[in-house]
Coordinates of C-alpha atoms and ligand atoms in Angstrom, one line a residue:
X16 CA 12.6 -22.4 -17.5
X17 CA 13.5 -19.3 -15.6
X18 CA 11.8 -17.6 -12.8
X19 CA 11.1 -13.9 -11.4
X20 CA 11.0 -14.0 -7.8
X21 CA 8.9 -11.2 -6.0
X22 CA 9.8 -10.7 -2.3
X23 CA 6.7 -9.5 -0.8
X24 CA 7.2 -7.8 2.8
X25 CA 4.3 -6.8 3.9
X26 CA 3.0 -5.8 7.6
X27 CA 2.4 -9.2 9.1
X28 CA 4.2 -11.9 7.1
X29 CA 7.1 -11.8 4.6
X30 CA 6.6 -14.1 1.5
X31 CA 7.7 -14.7 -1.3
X32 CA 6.6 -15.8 -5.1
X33 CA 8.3 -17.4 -7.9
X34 CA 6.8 -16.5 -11.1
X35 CA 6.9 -18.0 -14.5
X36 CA 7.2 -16.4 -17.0
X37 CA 3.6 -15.6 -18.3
X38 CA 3.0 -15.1 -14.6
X39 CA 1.9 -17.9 -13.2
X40 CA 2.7 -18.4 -9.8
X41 CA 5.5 -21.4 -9.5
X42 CA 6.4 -21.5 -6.0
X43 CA 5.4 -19.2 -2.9
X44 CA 6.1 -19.2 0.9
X45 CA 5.0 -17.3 3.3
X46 CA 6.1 -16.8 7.5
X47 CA 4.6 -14.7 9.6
X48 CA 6.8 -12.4 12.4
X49 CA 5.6 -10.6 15.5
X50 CA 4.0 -7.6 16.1
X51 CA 5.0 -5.7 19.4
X52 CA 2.5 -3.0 21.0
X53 CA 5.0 -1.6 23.9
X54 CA 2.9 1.4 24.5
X55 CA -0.7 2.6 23.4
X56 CA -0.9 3.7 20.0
X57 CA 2.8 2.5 19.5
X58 CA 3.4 -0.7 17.1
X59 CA 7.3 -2.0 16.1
X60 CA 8.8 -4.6 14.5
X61 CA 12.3 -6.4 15.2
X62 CA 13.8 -5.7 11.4
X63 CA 16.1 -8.8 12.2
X64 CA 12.5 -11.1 12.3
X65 CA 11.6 -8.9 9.2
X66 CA 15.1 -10.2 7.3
X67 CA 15.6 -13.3 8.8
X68 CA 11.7 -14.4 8.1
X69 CA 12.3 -12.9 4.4
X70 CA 15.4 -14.9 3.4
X71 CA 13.8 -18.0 5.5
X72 CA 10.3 -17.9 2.7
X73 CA 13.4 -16.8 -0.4
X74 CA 15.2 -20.5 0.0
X75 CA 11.6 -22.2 1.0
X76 CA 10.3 -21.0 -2.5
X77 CA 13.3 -22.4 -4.2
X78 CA 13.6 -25.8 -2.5
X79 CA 9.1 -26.3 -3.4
X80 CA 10.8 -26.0 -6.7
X81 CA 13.9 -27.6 -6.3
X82 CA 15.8 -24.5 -8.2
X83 CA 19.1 -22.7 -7.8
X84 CA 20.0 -19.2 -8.4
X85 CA 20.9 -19.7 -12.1
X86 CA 17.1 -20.4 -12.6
X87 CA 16.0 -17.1 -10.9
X88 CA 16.4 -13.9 -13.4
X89 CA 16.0 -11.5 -11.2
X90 CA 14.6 -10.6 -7.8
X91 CA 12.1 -7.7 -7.5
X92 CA 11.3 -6.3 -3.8
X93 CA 7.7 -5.0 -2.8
X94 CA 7.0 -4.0 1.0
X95 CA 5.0 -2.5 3.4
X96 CA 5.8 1.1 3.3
X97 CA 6.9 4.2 5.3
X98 CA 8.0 1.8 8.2
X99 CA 11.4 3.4 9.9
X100 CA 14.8 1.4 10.9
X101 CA 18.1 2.6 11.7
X102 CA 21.2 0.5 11.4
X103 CA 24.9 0.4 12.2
X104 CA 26.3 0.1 8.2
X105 CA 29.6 -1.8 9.9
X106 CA 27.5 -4.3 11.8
X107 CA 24.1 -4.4 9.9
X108 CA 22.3 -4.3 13.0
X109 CA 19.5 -2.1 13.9
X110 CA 20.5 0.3 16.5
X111 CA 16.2 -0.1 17.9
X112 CA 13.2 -1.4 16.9
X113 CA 11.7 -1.0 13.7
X114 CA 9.0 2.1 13.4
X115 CA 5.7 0.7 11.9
X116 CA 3.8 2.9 9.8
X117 CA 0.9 2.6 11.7
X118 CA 2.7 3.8 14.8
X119 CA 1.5 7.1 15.9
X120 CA 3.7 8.0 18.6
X121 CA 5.3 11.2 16.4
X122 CA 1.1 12.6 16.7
X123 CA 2.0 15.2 18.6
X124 CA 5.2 16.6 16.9
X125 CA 2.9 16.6 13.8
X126 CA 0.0 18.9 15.6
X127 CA 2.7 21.2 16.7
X128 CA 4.0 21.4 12.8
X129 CA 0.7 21.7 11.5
X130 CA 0.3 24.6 14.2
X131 CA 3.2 26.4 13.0
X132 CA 1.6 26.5 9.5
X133 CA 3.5 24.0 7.5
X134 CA 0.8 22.0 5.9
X135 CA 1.2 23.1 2.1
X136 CA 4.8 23.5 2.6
X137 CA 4.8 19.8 2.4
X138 CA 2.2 19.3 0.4
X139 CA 3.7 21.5 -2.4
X140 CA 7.3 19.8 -1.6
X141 CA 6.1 15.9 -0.3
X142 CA 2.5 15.6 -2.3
X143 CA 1.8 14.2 1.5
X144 CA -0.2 15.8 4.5
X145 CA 1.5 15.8 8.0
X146 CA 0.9 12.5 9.1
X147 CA 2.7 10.1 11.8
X148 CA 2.2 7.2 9.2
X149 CA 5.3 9.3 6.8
X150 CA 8.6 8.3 7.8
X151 CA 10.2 11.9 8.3
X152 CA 9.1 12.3 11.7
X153 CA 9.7 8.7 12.9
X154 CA 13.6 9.1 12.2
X155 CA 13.6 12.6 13.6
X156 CA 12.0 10.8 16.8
X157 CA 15.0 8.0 17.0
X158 CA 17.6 10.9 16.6
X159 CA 15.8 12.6 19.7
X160 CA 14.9 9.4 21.6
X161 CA 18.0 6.6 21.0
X162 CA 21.7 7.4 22.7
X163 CA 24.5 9.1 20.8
X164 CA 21.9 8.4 17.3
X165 CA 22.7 11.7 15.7
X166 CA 25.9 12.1 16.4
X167 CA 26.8 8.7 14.8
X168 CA 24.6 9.6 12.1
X169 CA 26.3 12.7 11.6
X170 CA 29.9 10.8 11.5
X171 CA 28.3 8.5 8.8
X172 CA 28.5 5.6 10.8
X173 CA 24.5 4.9 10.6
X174 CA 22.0 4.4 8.1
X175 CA 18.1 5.1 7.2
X176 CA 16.1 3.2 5.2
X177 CA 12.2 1.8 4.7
X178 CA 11.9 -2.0 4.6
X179 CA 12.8 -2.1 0.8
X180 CA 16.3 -0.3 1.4
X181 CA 16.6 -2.8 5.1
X182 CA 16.4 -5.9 2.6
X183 CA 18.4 -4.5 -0.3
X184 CA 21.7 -3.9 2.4
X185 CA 21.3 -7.7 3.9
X186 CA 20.8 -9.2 0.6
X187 CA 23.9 -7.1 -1.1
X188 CA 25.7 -8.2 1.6
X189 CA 25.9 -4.8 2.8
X190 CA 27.3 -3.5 -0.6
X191 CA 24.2 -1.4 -1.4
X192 CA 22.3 1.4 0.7
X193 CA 19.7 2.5 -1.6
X194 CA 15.9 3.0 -2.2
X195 CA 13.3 3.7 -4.9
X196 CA 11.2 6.7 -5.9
X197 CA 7.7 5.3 -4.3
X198 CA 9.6 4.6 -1.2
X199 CA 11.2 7.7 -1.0
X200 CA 8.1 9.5 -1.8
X201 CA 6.7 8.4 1.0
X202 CA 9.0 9.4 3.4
X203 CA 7.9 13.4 4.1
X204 CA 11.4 14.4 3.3
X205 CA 12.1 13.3 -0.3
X206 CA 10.8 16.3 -2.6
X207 CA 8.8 14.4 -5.5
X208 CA 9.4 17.5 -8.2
X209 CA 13.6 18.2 -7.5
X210 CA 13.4 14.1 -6.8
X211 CA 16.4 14.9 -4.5
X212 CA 15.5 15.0 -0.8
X213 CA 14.5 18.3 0.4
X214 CA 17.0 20.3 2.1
X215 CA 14.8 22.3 3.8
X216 CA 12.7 19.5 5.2
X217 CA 16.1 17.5 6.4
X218 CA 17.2 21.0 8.6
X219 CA 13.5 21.1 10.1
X220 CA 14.0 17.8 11.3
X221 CA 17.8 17.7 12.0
X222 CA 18.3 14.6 10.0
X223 CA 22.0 14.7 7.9
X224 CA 21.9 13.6 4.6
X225 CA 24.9 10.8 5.6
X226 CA 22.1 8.8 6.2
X227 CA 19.8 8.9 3.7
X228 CA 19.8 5.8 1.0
X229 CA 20.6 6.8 -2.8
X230 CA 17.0 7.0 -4.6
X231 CA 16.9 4.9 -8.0
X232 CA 14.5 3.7 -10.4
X233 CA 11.9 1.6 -9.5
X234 CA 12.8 -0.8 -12.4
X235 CA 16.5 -1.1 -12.6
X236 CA 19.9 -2.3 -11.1
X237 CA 20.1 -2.5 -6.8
X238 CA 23.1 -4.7 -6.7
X239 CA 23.9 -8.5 -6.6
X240 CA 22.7 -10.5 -3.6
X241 CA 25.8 -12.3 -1.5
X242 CA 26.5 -15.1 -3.0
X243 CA 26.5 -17.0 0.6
X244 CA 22.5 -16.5 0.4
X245 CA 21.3 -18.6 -2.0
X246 CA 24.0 -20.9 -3.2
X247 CA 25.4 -18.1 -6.1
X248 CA 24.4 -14.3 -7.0
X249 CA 21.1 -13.3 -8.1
X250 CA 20.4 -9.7 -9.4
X251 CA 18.0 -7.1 -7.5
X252 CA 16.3 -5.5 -10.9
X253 CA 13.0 -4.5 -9.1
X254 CA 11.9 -2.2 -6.1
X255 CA 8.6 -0.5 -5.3
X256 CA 6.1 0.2 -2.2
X257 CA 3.5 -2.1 -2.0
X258 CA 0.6 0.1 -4.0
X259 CA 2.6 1.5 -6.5
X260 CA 3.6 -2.5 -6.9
X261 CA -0.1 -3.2 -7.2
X262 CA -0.7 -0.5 -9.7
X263 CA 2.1 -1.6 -11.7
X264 CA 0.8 -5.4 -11.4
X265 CA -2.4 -4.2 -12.7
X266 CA -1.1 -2.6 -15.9
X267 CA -1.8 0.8 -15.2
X268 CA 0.3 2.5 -17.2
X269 CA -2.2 5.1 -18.6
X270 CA -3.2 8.4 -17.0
X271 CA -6.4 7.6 -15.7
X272 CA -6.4 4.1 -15.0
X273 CA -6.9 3.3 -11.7
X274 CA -7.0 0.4 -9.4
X275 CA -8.2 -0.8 -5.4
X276 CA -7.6 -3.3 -3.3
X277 CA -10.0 -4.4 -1.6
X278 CA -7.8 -5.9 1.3
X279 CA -8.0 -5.2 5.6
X280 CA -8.5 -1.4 4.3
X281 CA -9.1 0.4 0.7
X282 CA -6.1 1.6 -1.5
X283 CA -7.0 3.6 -4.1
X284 CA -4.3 4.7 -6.8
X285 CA -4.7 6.2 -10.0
X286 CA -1.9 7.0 -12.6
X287 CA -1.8 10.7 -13.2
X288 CA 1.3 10.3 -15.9
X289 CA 4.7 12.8 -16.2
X290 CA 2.9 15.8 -13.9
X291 CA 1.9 15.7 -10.3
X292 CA -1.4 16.9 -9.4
X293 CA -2.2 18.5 -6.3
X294 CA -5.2 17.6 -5.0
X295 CA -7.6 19.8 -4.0
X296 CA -9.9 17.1 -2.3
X297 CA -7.6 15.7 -0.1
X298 CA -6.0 12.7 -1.8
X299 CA -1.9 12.6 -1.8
X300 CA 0.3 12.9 -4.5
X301 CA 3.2 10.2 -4.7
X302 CA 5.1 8.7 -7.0
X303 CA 4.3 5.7 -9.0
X304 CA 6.9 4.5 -10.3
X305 CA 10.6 5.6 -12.2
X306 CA 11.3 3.9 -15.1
X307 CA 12.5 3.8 -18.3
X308 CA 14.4 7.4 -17.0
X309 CA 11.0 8.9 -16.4
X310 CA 9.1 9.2 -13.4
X311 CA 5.5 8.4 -13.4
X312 CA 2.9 10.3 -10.9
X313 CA -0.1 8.7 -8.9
X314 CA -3.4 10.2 -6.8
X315 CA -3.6 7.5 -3.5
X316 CA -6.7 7.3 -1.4
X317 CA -7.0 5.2 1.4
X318 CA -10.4 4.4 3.3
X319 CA -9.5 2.7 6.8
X320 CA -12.3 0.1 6.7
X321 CA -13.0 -2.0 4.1
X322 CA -12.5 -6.1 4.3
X323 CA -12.2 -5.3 7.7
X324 CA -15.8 -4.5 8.3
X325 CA -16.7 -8.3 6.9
X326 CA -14.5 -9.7 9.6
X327 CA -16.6 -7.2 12.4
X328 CA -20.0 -9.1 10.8
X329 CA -18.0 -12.4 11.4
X330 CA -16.0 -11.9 14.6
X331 CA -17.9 -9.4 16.9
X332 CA -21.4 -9.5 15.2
X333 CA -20.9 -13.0 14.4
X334 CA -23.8 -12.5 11.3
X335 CA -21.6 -14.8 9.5
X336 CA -19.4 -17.9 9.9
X337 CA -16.8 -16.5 7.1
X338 CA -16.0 -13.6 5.4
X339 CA -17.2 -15.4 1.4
X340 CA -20.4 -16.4 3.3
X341 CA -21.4 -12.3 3.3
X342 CA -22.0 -12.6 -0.8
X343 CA -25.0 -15.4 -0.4
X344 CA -26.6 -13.5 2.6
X345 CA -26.0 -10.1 0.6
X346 CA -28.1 -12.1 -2.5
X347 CA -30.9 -13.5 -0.4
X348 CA -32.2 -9.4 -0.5
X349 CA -32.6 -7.5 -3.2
X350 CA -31.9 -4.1 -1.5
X351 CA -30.1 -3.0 1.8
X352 CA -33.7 -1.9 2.3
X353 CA -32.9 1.5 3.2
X354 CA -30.1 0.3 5.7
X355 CA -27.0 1.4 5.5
X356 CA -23.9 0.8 7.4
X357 CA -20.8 3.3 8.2
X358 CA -17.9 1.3 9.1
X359 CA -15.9 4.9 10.8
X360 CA -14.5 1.9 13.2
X361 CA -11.3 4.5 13.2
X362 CA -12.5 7.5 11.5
X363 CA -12.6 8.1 8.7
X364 CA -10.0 8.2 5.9
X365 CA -10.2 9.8 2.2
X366 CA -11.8 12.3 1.6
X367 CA -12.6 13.3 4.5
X368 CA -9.9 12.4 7.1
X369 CA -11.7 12.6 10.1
X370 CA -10.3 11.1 12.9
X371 CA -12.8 10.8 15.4
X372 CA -16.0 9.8 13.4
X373 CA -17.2 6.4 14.6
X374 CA -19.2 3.9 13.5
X375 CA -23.3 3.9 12.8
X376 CA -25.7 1.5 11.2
X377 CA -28.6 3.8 9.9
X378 CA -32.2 3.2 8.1
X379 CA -33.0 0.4 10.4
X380 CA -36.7 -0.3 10.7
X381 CA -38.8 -3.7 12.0
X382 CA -38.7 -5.3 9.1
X383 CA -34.7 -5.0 8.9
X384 CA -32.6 -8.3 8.7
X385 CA -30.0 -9.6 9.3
X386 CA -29.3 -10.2 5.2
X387 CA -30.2 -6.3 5.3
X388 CA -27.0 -5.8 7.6
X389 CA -24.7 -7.4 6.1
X390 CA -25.6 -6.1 2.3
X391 CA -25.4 -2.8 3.6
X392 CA -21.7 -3.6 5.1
X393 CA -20.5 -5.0 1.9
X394 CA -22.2 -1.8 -0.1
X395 CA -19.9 0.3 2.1
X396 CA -17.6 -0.8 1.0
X397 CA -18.5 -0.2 -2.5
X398 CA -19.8 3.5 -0.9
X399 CA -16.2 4.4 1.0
X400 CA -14.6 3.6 -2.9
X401 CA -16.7 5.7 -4.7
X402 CA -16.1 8.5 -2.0
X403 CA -12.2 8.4 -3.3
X404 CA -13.3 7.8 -7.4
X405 CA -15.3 11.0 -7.1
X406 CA -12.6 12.7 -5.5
X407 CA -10.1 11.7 -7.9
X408 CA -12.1 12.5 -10.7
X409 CA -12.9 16.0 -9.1
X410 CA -9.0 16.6 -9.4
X411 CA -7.9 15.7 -13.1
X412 CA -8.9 16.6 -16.5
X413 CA -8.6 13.6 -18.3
X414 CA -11.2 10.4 -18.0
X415 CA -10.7 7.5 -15.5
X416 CA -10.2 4.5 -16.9
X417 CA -12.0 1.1 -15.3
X418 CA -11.5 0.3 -12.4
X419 CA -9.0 -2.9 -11.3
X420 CA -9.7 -4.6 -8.1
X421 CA -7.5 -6.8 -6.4
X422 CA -7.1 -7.9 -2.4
X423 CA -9.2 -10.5 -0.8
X424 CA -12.8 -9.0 -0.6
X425 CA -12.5 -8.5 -4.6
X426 CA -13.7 -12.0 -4.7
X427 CA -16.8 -11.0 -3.5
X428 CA -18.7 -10.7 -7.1
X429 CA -22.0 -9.3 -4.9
X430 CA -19.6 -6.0 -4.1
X431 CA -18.1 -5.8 -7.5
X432 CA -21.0 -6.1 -9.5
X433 CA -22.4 -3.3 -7.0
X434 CA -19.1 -1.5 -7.1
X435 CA -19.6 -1.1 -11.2
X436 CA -23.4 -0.2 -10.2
X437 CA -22.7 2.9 -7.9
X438 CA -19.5 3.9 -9.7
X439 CA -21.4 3.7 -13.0
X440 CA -17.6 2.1 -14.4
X441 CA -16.5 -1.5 -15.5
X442 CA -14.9 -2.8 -13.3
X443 CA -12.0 -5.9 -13.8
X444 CA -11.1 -8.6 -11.4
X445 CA -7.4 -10.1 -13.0
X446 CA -6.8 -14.0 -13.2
X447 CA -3.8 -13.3 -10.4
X448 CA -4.9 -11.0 -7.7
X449 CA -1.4 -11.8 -5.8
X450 CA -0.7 -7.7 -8.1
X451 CA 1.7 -6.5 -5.1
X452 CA 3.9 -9.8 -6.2
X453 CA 3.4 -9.6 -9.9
X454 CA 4.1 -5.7 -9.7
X455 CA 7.5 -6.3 -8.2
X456 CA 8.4 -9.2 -10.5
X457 CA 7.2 -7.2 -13.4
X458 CA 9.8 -4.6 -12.7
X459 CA 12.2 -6.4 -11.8
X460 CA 11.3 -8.1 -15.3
X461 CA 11.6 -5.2 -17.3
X462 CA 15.2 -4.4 -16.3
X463 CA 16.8 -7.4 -16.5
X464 CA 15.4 -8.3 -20.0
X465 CA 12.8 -11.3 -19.0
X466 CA 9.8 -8.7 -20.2
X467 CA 10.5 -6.8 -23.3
X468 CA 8.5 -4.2 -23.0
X469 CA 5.3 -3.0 -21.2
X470 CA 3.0 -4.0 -24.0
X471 CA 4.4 -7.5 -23.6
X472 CA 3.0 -7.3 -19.9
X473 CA -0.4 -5.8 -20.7
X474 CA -0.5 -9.7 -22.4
X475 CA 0.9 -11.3 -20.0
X476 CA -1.8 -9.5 -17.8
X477 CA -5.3 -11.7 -17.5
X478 CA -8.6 -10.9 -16.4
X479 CA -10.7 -12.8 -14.5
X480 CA -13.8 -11.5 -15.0
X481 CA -15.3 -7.8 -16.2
X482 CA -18.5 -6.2 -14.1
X483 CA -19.9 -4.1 -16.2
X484 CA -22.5 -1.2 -14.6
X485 CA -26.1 -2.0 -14.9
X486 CA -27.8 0.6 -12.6
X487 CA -30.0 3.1 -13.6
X488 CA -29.1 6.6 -13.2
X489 CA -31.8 7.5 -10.7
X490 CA -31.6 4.5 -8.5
X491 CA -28.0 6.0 -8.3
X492 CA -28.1 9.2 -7.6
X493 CA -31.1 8.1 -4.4
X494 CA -28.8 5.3 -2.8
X495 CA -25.8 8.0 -2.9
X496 CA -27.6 10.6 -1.6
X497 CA -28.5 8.1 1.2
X498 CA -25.0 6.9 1.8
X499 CA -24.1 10.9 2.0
X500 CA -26.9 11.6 4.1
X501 CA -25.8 8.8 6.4
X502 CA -22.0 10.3 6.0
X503 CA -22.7 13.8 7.4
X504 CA -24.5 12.1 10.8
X505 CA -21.5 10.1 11.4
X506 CA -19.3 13.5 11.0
Ligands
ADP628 P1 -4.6 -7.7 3.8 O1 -3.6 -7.9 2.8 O2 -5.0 -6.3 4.1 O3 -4.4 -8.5 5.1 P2 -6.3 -9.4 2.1 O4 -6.1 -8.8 0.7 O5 -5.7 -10.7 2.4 O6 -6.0 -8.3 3.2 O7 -7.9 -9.5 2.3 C1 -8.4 -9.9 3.5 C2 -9.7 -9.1 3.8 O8 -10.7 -9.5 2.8 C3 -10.3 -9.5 5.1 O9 -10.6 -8.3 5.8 C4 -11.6 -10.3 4.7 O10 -12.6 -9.9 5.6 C5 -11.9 -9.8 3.3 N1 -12.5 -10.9 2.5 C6 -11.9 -12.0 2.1 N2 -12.7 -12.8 1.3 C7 -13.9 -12.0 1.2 C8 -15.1 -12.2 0.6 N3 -15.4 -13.3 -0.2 N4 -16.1 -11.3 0.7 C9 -15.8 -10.1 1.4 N5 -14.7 -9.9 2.1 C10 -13.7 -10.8 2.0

């Protein structure tokens, strides 16, 4: 028996899954590392935690199992995205800490950029607004910011890369400096039509192409891990960003089909096939994936608030004792009762990307309850993910497909069933909802043989269960035009 492993990196903890081969989950670990706030509005990592917690969860996997590197196929790499680190290529030591995508000390350089007019020239280039989250103006900050940075960047001495290209160069031993298209694409700087970082962009920001990874499929060769790491080589056949992993664990390989995850916030990616589309209602354009020598295109959404708003009813409300406890409260009523709930705890995200909205419950009256509050909090959810369906569907031709939820509040069957309700679309809950993991591991899969082909996946793939919409149309169109109504107040 032979396994795929996915190594998940994601903001808080590294882990890791070994998968069998009709993707079952054999083995997993899983290590948290520190966060470190050194500033308001500032948040870093120490990449060495980020490695040294990654290859720590690689061998724990492997010893649960008691298997060696000849039983592991391949090794596909999934990670939290557009985080920035520097490092000396001779040493393999980061030159400072690691730039965390939530990090928004590069705000103001972005205002001025937006000021100057720049907006759709990286929109038309990027697919991406100007945003402190990209990576682009992170490195441009550590060039201005760290000692003698440039310079050594200039001389070749340094290198850039997101987490995905930090764990490639420790695992190859410091053989391989390279990234993927979704990675890439999400850096402000890598042009996602040429797919060749932009020239233009680099000179804007000073930042010399010496050290910039080499892009690459997302399914496909990134070297041999050092043989000193686990006992003998294994190959790296597997690298994408962690929602274009999740897409790609949920099988959606057709224009149209679409996914969320219903996780701490909302991630909303549909597959838009061979052409990007530029949105007109605010949603980015990225890449979702190279492979096969093609590059595939996606429309992302993100709404800030989503499981997060069950842990505000648990921790600050304290309505419930745990987060599953919202479904039978949400039950015991069988409306919101004219409540509803807008969870702008920090702004608002797509579409309307409004930054200083905050929070409002709305529609209470005496006979509101406390079951009343926390439907209505699930039903935003359900509300925010309809806000980025509609936009979505606003900016393609073709028809969306179901959608496929995944994250941790997707085992809430109260907010699916209502999610297929509003959205007036199926929606499917897979067997494994761990689809950053199986993303990964069905990339890395693909290249090195252990999947055939994509229609051997999309059996591989298992639901769980299938919401199908059983709303009326008029109940629909009044609970929207509440949730709107209640929108515009909170603008
Ligand atoms: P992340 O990866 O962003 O940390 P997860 O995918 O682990 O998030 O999901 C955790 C989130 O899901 C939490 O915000 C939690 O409140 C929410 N959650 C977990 N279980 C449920 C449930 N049964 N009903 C509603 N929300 C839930």
């Amino acid at each position: 028996m032979r396994y795929i492993m996915a190594l998940d990196q994601g903001t808080t903890s590294s882990r890791c899954i070994l998968f069998d081969r009709e993707g079952n989950i054999a083995s997993s670990a899983q290590r948290e590392f520190r966060q470190y706030y050194p500033h308001p509005g500032y948040v870093e990592h120490d990449a060495l935690e980020i490695w040294d917690s990654q290859l720590t969860v690689a061998r724990e996997a492997m010893a649960r199992l008691g298997v060696t590197n000849r039983d592991i196929a391949a090794i596909g790499i999934t990670n939290q995205r557009e985080t920035t680190i520097v490092w000396d290529r001779k040493t393999g030591d980061p030159i400072c800490p690691a730039i965390v995508w939530q990090c928004r000390r590069t705000a103001d350089y972005c205002t001025q950029l937006e000021r100057e007019g720049l907006t759709n020239f990286f929109r038309d280039r990027t697919g991406l607004i100007i945003d402190p989250y990209f990576s682009g103006t992170k490195l441009r900050w550590i060039f201005e910011h760290v000692d003698g940075a440039y310079e050594r960047a200039c001389r070749g001495e340094l290198a850039f890369g997101t987490v995905d290209s930090w764990l490639i160069y420790r695992l190859t031993g410091g053989r391989v400096h390279a990234t993927d298209y979704t990675n890439a694409s999400r850096t402000l700087l890598f042009n996602i039509h040429t797919l060749d970082w932009d020239d233009e962009i680099l000179s804007l920001f000073s930042i010399p192409r010496a050290v910039l990874p080499e892009v690459r499929a997302s399914s496909g060769s990134f070297g041999q891990t050092d043989p000193a790491l686990f006992g003998g080589p294994i190959p790296i056949m597997g690298v994408a960003g962690d929602q274009h992993a999740a897409l790609f664990g949920q099988v959606c390989f057709q224009p149209g089909d679409v996914k969320n995850t219903y996780g701490t916030g909302g991630f909303l990616l549909m597959n838009t096939g061979d052409k990007p589309v530029r949105s007109t209602q605010n949603l980015l354009t990225t890449i979702a994936w190279g492979f096969d020598g093609r590059v595939t295109y996606a429309l992302e959404g993100s709404v800030f608030v989503a499981g997060a708003a069950i842990q505000w009813l648990r921790d600050e409300l304290k309505l419930i004792d745990s987060a599953p406890e919202s479904e039978y409260y949400a039950t015991r009523v069988d409306s919101s009762g004219g409540v509803y709930v807008v969870p702008a705890f920090t702004g608002l995200g797509a579409p309307y990307w409004n930054a200083y909205a905050r929070g409002a419950i709305l529609g209470i009256t005496r006979g509101t309850s406390r079951e009343h509050i926390i439907r209505a909090t699930l039903e935003s959810i359900a509300y925010q993910t309809e806000d980025v369906l509609r936009a979505m569907r606003g900016d393609v031709t073709f028809a969306l497909g179901s959608l496929r939820a995944d994250g941790g509040a997707s085992a809430n069957n109260f907010l699916m069933q209502f999610q297929a309700d509003i959205s007036n679309t199926s929606v499917i809950r897979p067997h494994c909802i761990e689809t950053t993991a199986l993303g990964a591991a069905y990339l890395a899969g693909l290249s090195s043989g252990y999947y055939r082909d994509l229609d051997e996946l999309s059996l591989v793939w298992q639901r769980d269960r299938e919401f199908a919409p059983q709303m009326e149309g008029n109940t629909r169109a009044v609970l929207l035009n509440g949730w709107h109504d209640a929108v515009r107040r909170v603008l």
